[in-house]
Amino acid sequence: MTDKLLTLKDAYKDYFKIGVAVNPGTLERDDELIRTHFNSLTAENHMKPEELQPEEGVFTFDKADKIVEYAKQNNMMMRGHTLLWHNQTPEWFFKDGDKEASRELALERLKTHMEVVLGRYSDQFYAWDVCNEVVEDHGEELLRESPWKSIIGDDYVQKAFELAREVNPNMTLYYNDYNESHPEKRDKIYTMVKGLLDKGTPIDAVGLQAHWGLEDPTLDNIRLAIEKYASLGLKLSVTEMDVSVFNFDDKRTDLTEPTQEMMEKQAERYDQFFSLFREYKEHIESVTLWAASDRYNWLNDFPVRGRKNWPMLFDTNNQPKESFHRVTSFN
Ligand code: GLA
């Protein structure tokens, strides 16, 4: 019976790539599930700046290499994540001895980082998140405060894309963000990306992280976000999808199993989301789930530390959930 299960990647072979976020531990523990259902991998953490270049000029590729090797052996492609971010980026990028680094020095370091990272990995990668989460969620300011912004200036996003294109002309270059389907943030992301395009910046695509829940965002708002970003003529990907069973401000910690109602609602939501993605397949390059199953995922610690969550398509035993059946049974 399990043998006959339609796999995610087969169900979506005429639509878009189906990805999953991994780390060396999950590649071992969830090997079979990952190999069976997915044809694209993203390193959950191990290609972030702090992992790849913890000290200036000291590159640590062993874990990242393992992931790329696994992809190669299993005929999968890779999405790179991420080149420039305000988090998980070591301090040294922004320092010159005891002083703050100059604009020139910060840009030079960014360039070197890209040259080494993009130079090491070329064939296997179809896309990279060049900039992650630079837009401020609320208020008038378009760009959030970050050392990148204060040191280089507001054109740092443009510079990052130009450098990435210069270093690797063949890859889809992404801007990636969360709350991407909330109207206020959506409009700000749109404005920022449009501004970049108007200046001739080589940005190819927008990544919708899609850390979603049972009620929020609404389906209509997701559709509007997809349409708005696509109206810029850019490609799109769903880059970090999960569907939390708790609303963001729900801090309850009493559950050891998800309720049946949660699982039904989740299946209905996954069904709606994937049917929307199919509708927009012309624009969508890949859909990546941010974990393989409910066994392990970052929501077990966020936003409530230590609280178990059940946000994925497979359960804690890596068995398909109703959500999985719903996203693979269409036509
Ligand atoms: C953001 C980042 C990801 C990851 C998640 C939490 O969305 O883009 O790399 O850190 O937060 O897992």
Tab-separated table of C-alpha atoms and ligand atoms in Angstrom:
chain	number	residue	atom	x	y	z
A	1	MET	CA	0.000	0.000	0.000
A	2	THR	CA	2.677	2.473	1.013
A	3	ASP	CA	4.591	1.473	-2.150
A	4	LYS	CA	1.734	2.696	-4.321
A	5	LEU	CA	1.485	6.059	-2.653
A	6	LEU	CA	1.694	8.862	-5.195
A	7	THR	CA	4.760	10.889	-4.315
A	8	LEU	CA	4.720	14.657	-3.959
A	9	LYS	CA	7.300	15.152	-6.677
A	10	ASP	CA	5.402	12.919	-9.110
A	11	ALA	CA	2.095	14.565	-8.361
A	12	TYR	CA	3.652	17.946	-9.139
A	13	LYS	CA	6.021	17.013	-11.963
A	14	ASP	CA	4.092	19.137	-14.466
A	15	TYR	CA	3.790	22.050	-12.064
A	16	PHE	CA	6.892	23.012	-10.063
A	17	LYS	CA	9.744	21.557	-8.068
A	18	ILE	CA	8.868	20.231	-4.635
A	19	GLY	CA	11.481	21.097	-2.056
A	20	VAL	CA	12.263	20.449	1.575
A	21	ALA	CA	14.536	22.147	4.109
A	22	VAL	CA	17.138	19.773	5.506
A	23	ASN	CA	20.184	19.504	7.718
A	24	PRO	CA	22.727	16.690	7.976
A	25	GLY	CA	20.715	15.114	10.838
A	26	THR	CA	17.410	14.988	8.991
A	27	LEU	CA	19.112	13.636	5.867
A	28	GLU	CA	20.008	10.595	7.951
A	29	ARG	CA	16.879	10.242	10.021
A	30	ASP	CA	14.380	11.041	7.272
A	31	ASP	CA	16.401	9.767	4.341
A	32	GLU	CA	13.728	7.595	2.787
A	33	LEU	CA	10.986	10.164	3.084
A	34	ILE	CA	13.182	12.890	1.596
A	35	ARG	CA	14.383	10.754	-1.286
A	36	THR	CA	10.893	9.558	-2.106
A	37	HIS	CA	8.961	12.794	-2.148
A	38	PHE	CA	11.216	15.731	-2.929
A	39	ASN	CA	13.344	16.891	-5.856
A	40	SER	CA	14.747	20.116	-4.431
A	41	LEU	CA	16.633	20.775	-1.194
A	42	THR	CA	17.280	23.898	0.853
A	43	ALA	CA	19.777	23.901	3.710
A	44	GLU	CA	17.717	24.883	6.748
A	45	ASN	CA	20.760	26.545	8.327
A	46	HIS	CA	24.005	25.332	6.874
A	47	MET	CA	24.411	27.808	4.023
A	48	LYS	CA	23.820	30.896	6.108
A	49	PRO	CA	26.779	33.268	6.508
A	50	GLU	CA	27.600	32.236	10.107
A	51	GLU	CA	27.853	28.602	9.025
A	52	LEU	CA	29.861	29.149	5.850
A	53	GLN	CA	32.249	31.865	6.984
A	54	PRO	CA	32.342	32.052	10.808
A	55	GLU	CA	35.580	34.027	10.681
A	56	GLU	CA	36.872	36.191	7.908
A	57	GLY	CA	38.487	33.992	5.270
A	58	VAL	CA	37.714	30.785	7.187
A	59	PHE	CA	35.160	28.911	5.138
A	60	THR	CA	33.503	25.832	6.617
A	61	PHE	CA	31.775	23.847	3.949
A	62	ASP	CA	31.688	20.335	5.407
A	63	LYS	CA	27.998	20.283	6.360
A	64	ALA	CA	26.882	22.258	3.338
A	65	ASP	CA	28.912	19.915	1.125
A	66	LYS	CA	27.134	16.904	2.637
A	67	ILE	CA	23.799	18.363	1.659
A	68	VAL	CA	24.943	19.141	-1.894
A	69	GLU	CA	26.465	15.669	-2.219
A	70	TYR	CA	23.179	14.107	-1.078
A	71	ALA	CA	21.295	16.158	-3.660
A	72	LYS	CA	23.692	15.046	-6.367
A	73	GLN	CA	23.436	11.384	-5.478
A	74	ASN	CA	19.671	11.538	-5.469
A	75	ASN	CA	19.224	13.607	-8.572
A	76	MET	CA	17.846	16.629	-6.788
A	77	MET	CA	18.383	20.331	-7.336
A	78	MET	CA	19.315	22.889	-4.680
A	79	ARG	CA	17.903	26.274	-3.641
A	80	GLY	CA	20.555	28.361	-1.931
A	81	HIS	CA	19.637	30.102	1.324
A	82	THR	CA	20.900	32.745	2.052
A	83	LEU	CA	23.608	35.245	1.040
A	84	LEU	CA	22.650	38.422	2.878
A	85	TRP	CA	20.624	38.507	6.095
A	86	HIS	CA	20.623	40.512	9.337
A	87	ASN	CA	20.458	37.275	11.383
A	88	GLN	CA	22.910	34.401	11.628
A	89	THR	CA	25.626	36.612	10.200
A	90	PRO	CA	28.828	37.009	12.195
A	91	GLU	CA	29.863	40.370	13.664
A	92	TRP	CA	33.181	40.455	11.833
A	93	PHE	CA	31.375	41.305	8.568
A	94	PHE	CA	30.624	44.692	10.103
A	95	LYS	CA	33.850	45.479	11.970
A	96	ASP	CA	37.215	46.920	11.098
A	97	GLY	CA	39.267	46.205	14.184
A	98	ASP	CA	37.395	47.995	16.950
A	99	LYS	CA	35.716	50.349	14.543
A	100	GLU	CA	32.711	49.895	12.355
A	101	ALA	CA	33.608	48.721	8.856
A	102	SER	CA	33.413	51.221	5.992
A	103	ARG	CA	30.916	50.866	3.164
A	104	GLU	CA	33.738	49.734	0.849
A	105	LEU	CA	34.941	47.070	3.255
A	106	ALA	CA	31.434	45.679	3.882
A	107	LEU	CA	30.780	45.512	0.137
A	108	GLU	CA	34.123	43.872	-0.511
A	109	ARG	CA	33.364	41.221	2.105
A	110	LEU	CA	29.946	40.584	0.657
A	111	LYS	CA	31.533	40.160	-2.756
A	112	THR	CA	34.177	37.754	-1.503
A	113	HIS	CA	31.536	35.747	0.348
A	114	MET	CA	29.472	35.461	-2.825
A	115	GLU	CA	32.463	34.613	-5.000
A	116	VAL	CA	33.549	31.780	-2.762
A	117	VAL	CA	30.081	30.394	-2.025
A	118	LEU	CA	28.568	30.739	-5.493
A	119	GLY	CA	31.851	29.661	-7.044
A	120	ARG	CA	31.923	26.433	-5.073
A	121	TYR	CA	28.388	25.472	-5.923
A	122	SER	CA	27.190	26.141	-9.392
A	123	ASP	CA	25.571	23.324	-11.400
A	124	GLN	CA	23.452	21.920	-8.630
A	125	PHE	CA	21.766	25.222	-7.786
A	126	TYR	CA	18.866	26.730	-9.707
A	127	ALA	CA	18.238	29.633	-7.327
A	128	TRP	CA	19.655	31.595	-4.391
A	129	ASP	CA	18.031	33.836	-1.834
A	130	VAL	CA	20.259	36.860	-2.301
A	131	CYS	CA	18.572	38.972	0.380
A	132	ASN	CA	16.430	37.651	3.199
A	133	GLU	CA	13.936	39.704	5.221
A	134	VAL	CA	15.141	43.251	4.619
A	135	VAL	CA	11.687	44.868	4.647
A	136	GLU	CA	10.376	46.359	7.907
A	137	ASP	CA	7.023	44.814	8.923
A	138	HIS	CA	5.182	47.961	10.032
A	139	GLY	CA	5.299	51.722	9.741
A	140	GLU	CA	6.688	54.078	7.154
A	141	GLU	CA	10.239	52.776	6.844
A	142	LEU	CA	10.675	50.416	3.922
A	143	LEU	CA	13.919	48.814	5.061
A	144	ARG	CA	14.461	47.402	8.539
A	145	GLU	CA	17.401	48.561	10.609
A	146	SER	CA	20.422	46.323	10.156
A	147	PRO	CA	24.179	46.709	10.077
A	148	TRP	CA	24.063	46.150	6.317
A	149	LYS	CA	21.801	49.162	5.937
A	150	SER	CA	23.571	51.440	8.384
A	151	ILE	CA	27.039	50.672	7.011
A	152	ILE	CA	26.429	50.458	3.279
A	153	GLY	CA	23.355	52.680	2.986
A	154	ASP	CA	19.913	52.071	1.513
A	155	ASP	CA	21.341	50.864	-1.796
A	156	TYR	CA	22.780	47.731	-0.146
A	157	VAL	CA	19.972	45.554	-1.492
A	158	GLN	CA	20.611	46.721	-5.035
A	159	LYS	CA	24.352	46.208	-4.571
A	160	ALA	CA	23.807	42.685	-3.276
A	161	PHE	CA	21.818	41.681	-6.359
A	162	GLU	CA	24.342	43.296	-8.697
A	163	LEU	CA	27.196	41.451	-7.053
A	164	ALA	CA	25.332	38.144	-7.143
A	165	ARG	CA	24.572	38.514	-10.855
A	166	GLU	CA	28.157	39.489	-11.584
A	167	VAL	CA	29.437	36.430	-9.760
A	168	ASN	CA	26.883	34.019	-11.204
A	169	PRO	CA	24.955	35.078	-14.297
A	170	ASN	CA	22.885	31.895	-14.573
A	171	MET	CA	20.897	31.574	-11.418
A	172	THR	CA	17.461	32.819	-10.403
A	173	LEU	CA	18.134	35.564	-7.852
A	174	TYR	CA	15.500	35.870	-5.131
A	175	TYR	CA	14.273	38.361	-2.608
A	176	ASN	CA	12.772	36.255	0.225
A	177	ASP	CA	10.517	37.363	3.103
A	178	TYR	CA	7.859	36.356	5.676
A	179	ASN	CA	4.420	37.900	6.320
A	180	GLU	CA	4.553	38.249	2.554
A	181	SER	CA	0.784	37.734	2.258
A	182	HIS	CA	-0.243	40.317	4.866
A	183	PRO	CA	-1.458	43.372	2.933
A	184	GLU	CA	0.730	45.928	4.715
A	185	LYS	CA	3.967	43.953	4.370
A	186	ARG	CA	3.012	42.764	0.881
A	187	ASP	CA	2.686	46.327	-0.350
A	188	LYS	CA	6.029	47.251	1.191
A	189	ILE	CA	7.771	44.260	-0.369
A	190	TYR	CA	6.152	45.130	-3.693
A	191	THR	CA	7.285	48.758	-3.430
A	192	MET	CA	10.823	47.780	-2.555
A	193	VAL	CA	11.125	45.225	-5.355
A	194	LYS	CA	9.546	47.554	-7.890
A	195	GLY	CA	11.996	50.253	-6.851
A	196	LEU	CA	14.850	47.835	-7.482
A	197	LEU	CA	13.510	46.879	-10.893
A	198	ASP	CA	13.025	50.527	-11.857
A	199	LYS	CA	16.715	51.039	-11.161
A	200	GLY	CA	17.600	48.109	-13.400
A	201	THR	CA	18.585	45.795	-10.534
A	202	PRO	CA	19.050	42.166	-11.585
A	203	ILE	CA	16.393	40.645	-9.336
A	204	ASP	CA	14.523	37.704	-10.886
A	205	ALA	CA	12.117	36.453	-8.302
A	206	VAL	CA	10.260	36.814	-5.022
A	207	GLY	CA	10.246	34.083	-2.385
A	208	LEU	CA	7.106	33.770	-0.283
A	209	GLN	CA	8.266	32.120	2.920
A	210	ALA	CA	4.721	30.944	3.684
A	211	HIS	CA	4.987	30.356	7.424
A	212	TRP	CA	1.221	30.136	7.599
A	213	GLY	CA	-1.456	28.967	10.018
A	214	LEU	CA	-4.946	27.489	10.186
A	215	GLU	CA	-6.612	30.902	9.872
A	216	ASP	CA	-4.029	33.399	8.826
A	217	PRO	CA	-3.325	34.582	6.185
A	218	THR	CA	-6.625	34.346	4.358
A	219	LEU	CA	-6.695	32.577	1.025
A	220	ASP	CA	-7.767	35.809	-0.651
A	221	ASN	CA	-4.762	37.646	0.722
A	222	ILE	CA	-2.428	34.898	-0.465
A	223	ARG	CA	-3.928	35.122	-3.934
A	224	LEU	CA	-3.576	38.896	-3.948
A	225	ALA	CA	0.058	38.624	-2.868
A	226	ILE	CA	0.845	36.110	-5.615
A	227	GLU	CA	-0.840	38.319	-8.200
A	228	LYS	CA	0.840	41.471	-7.011
A	229	TYR	CA	4.361	40.010	-7.041
A	230	ALA	CA	3.729	38.236	-10.343
A	231	SER	CA	2.533	41.519	-11.869
A	232	LEU	CA	6.156	42.673	-11.670
A	233	GLY	CA	6.989	40.001	-14.236
A	234	LEU	CA	9.062	38.066	-11.711
A	235	LYS	CA	9.169	34.376	-10.932
A	236	LEU	CA	7.900	33.227	-7.565
A	237	SER	CA	8.654	30.403	-5.173
A	238	VAL	CA	7.075	29.273	-1.962
A	239	THR	CA	10.263	28.924	0.034
A	240	GLU	CA	9.650	27.902	3.668
A	241	MET	CA	6.144	26.543	3.892
A	242	ASP	CA	4.581	25.209	7.078
A	243	VAL	CA	1.053	25.403	8.479
A	244	SER	CA	1.167	25.870	12.243
A	245	VAL	CA	-1.744	24.421	14.225
A	246	PHE	CA	-1.578	27.397	16.605
A	247	ASN	CA	-2.448	30.977	15.780
A	248	PHE	CA	0.617	33.168	16.268
A	249	ASP	CA	-0.568	34.689	19.557
A	250	ASP	CA	-1.943	31.393	20.946
A	251	LYS	CA	0.427	30.351	23.731
A	252	ARG	CA	-1.390	27.162	24.847
A	253	THR	CA	0.946	24.359	25.857
A	254	ASP	CA	-1.494	21.654	26.991
A	255	LEU	CA	-1.495	19.426	23.894
A	256	THR	CA	0.580	16.282	23.422
A	257	GLU	CA	-1.249	15.419	20.192
A	258	PRO	CA	-2.937	17.685	17.668
A	259	THR	CA	-6.741	17.663	17.927
A	260	GLN	CA	-8.735	16.046	15.155
A	261	GLU	CA	-10.258	19.390	14.378
A	262	MET	CA	-6.789	20.885	13.874
A	263	MET	CA	-5.811	18.121	11.479
A	264	GLU	CA	-9.011	18.505	9.473
A	265	LYS	CA	-8.599	22.243	9.235
A	266	GLN	CA	-4.958	21.846	8.296
A	267	ALA	CA	-5.830	19.397	5.509
A	268	GLU	CA	-8.394	21.824	4.171
A	269	ARG	CA	-5.854	24.671	4.227
A	270	TYR	CA	-3.101	22.659	2.553
A	271	ASP	CA	-5.620	21.602	-0.074
A	272	GLN	CA	-6.574	25.222	-0.776
A	273	PHE	CA	-2.966	26.414	-0.833
A	274	PHE	CA	-1.760	23.803	-3.269
A	275	SER	CA	-4.732	24.270	-5.516
A	276	LEU	CA	-3.880	27.983	-5.631
A	277	PHE	CA	-0.245	27.137	-6.418
A	278	ARG	CA	-1.373	24.896	-9.268
A	279	GLU	CA	-3.450	27.726	-10.630
A	280	TYR	CA	-0.373	29.963	-10.703
A	281	LYS	CA	2.066	27.313	-11.903
A	282	GLU	CA	3.155	29.547	-14.796
A	283	HIS	CA	4.818	31.802	-12.235
A	284	ILE	CA	5.954	29.333	-9.584
A	285	GLU	CA	9.409	27.790	-9.807
A	286	SER	CA	9.292	25.665	-6.663
A	287	VAL	CA	7.342	24.981	-3.497
A	288	THR	CA	9.541	24.113	-0.510
A	289	LEU	CA	8.264	22.687	2.764
A	290	TRP	CA	10.288	23.903	5.746
A	291	ALA	CA	10.618	20.386	7.213
A	292	ALA	CA	10.075	16.848	5.998
A	293	SER	CA	7.599	15.859	8.707
A	294	ASP	CA	6.141	16.609	12.152
A	295	ARG	CA	9.024	14.653	13.690
A	296	TYR	CA	11.292	17.688	13.594
A	297	ASN	CA	10.628	21.292	12.659
A	298	TRP	CA	11.572	24.732	13.961
A	299	LEU	CA	8.018	25.447	15.204
A	300	ASN	CA	8.652	23.013	18.063
A	301	ASP	CA	10.530	25.926	19.578
A	302	PHE	CA	8.928	29.001	18.077
A	303	PRO	CA	7.249	31.182	19.185
A	304	VAL	CA	6.741	29.093	22.348
A	305	ARG	CA	9.917	27.324	23.435
A	306	GLY	CA	9.597	23.566	23.765
A	307	ARG	CA	5.985	23.382	22.561
A	308	LYS	CA	5.336	20.670	19.991
A	309	ASN	CA	3.672	21.689	16.738
A	310	TRP	CA	2.373	19.542	13.856
A	311	PRO	CA	2.726	21.744	10.774
A	312	MET	CA	3.862	19.412	7.990
A	313	LEU	CA	2.389	16.907	5.509
A	314	PHE	CA	3.791	13.815	7.259
A	315	ASP	CA	3.313	12.885	10.906
A	316	THR	CA	5.827	12.240	13.694
A	317	ASN	CA	6.365	8.720	12.301
A	318	ASN	CA	6.873	10.115	8.811
A	319	GLN	CA	3.541	8.680	7.708
A	320	PRO	CA	1.301	10.666	5.326
A	321	LYS	CA	-1.335	12.836	6.988
A	322	GLU	CA	-4.724	13.771	5.586
A	323	SER	CA	-3.017	17.007	4.448
A	324	PHE	CA	-0.701	14.932	2.234
A	325	HIS	CA	-3.584	12.979	0.687
A	326	ARG	CA	-5.412	16.186	-0.078
A	327	VAL	CA	-2.501	17.887	-1.846
A	328	THR	CA	-1.723	14.824	-3.950
A	329	SER	CA	-5.283	13.928	-4.967
A	330	PHE	CA	-6.440	16.351	-7.603
A	331	ASN	CA	-7.478	16.272	-11.322
B	1	GLA	C1	13.371	32.571	8.593
B	1	GLA	C2	14.626	32.255	7.796
B	1	GLA	C3	14.891	30.788	7.780
B	1	GLA	C4	14.723	30.157	9.129
B	1	GLA	C5	13.355	30.468	9.649
B	1	GLA	C6	13.129	29.735	10.937
B	1	GLA	O1	12.221	32.360	7.895
B	1	GLA	O2	14.564	32.688	6.462
B	1	GLA	O3	16.195	30.569	7.345
B	1	GLA	O4	15.700	30.628	10.018
B	1	GLA	O5	13.257	31.851	9.786
B	1	GLA	O6	13.447	28.382	10.809
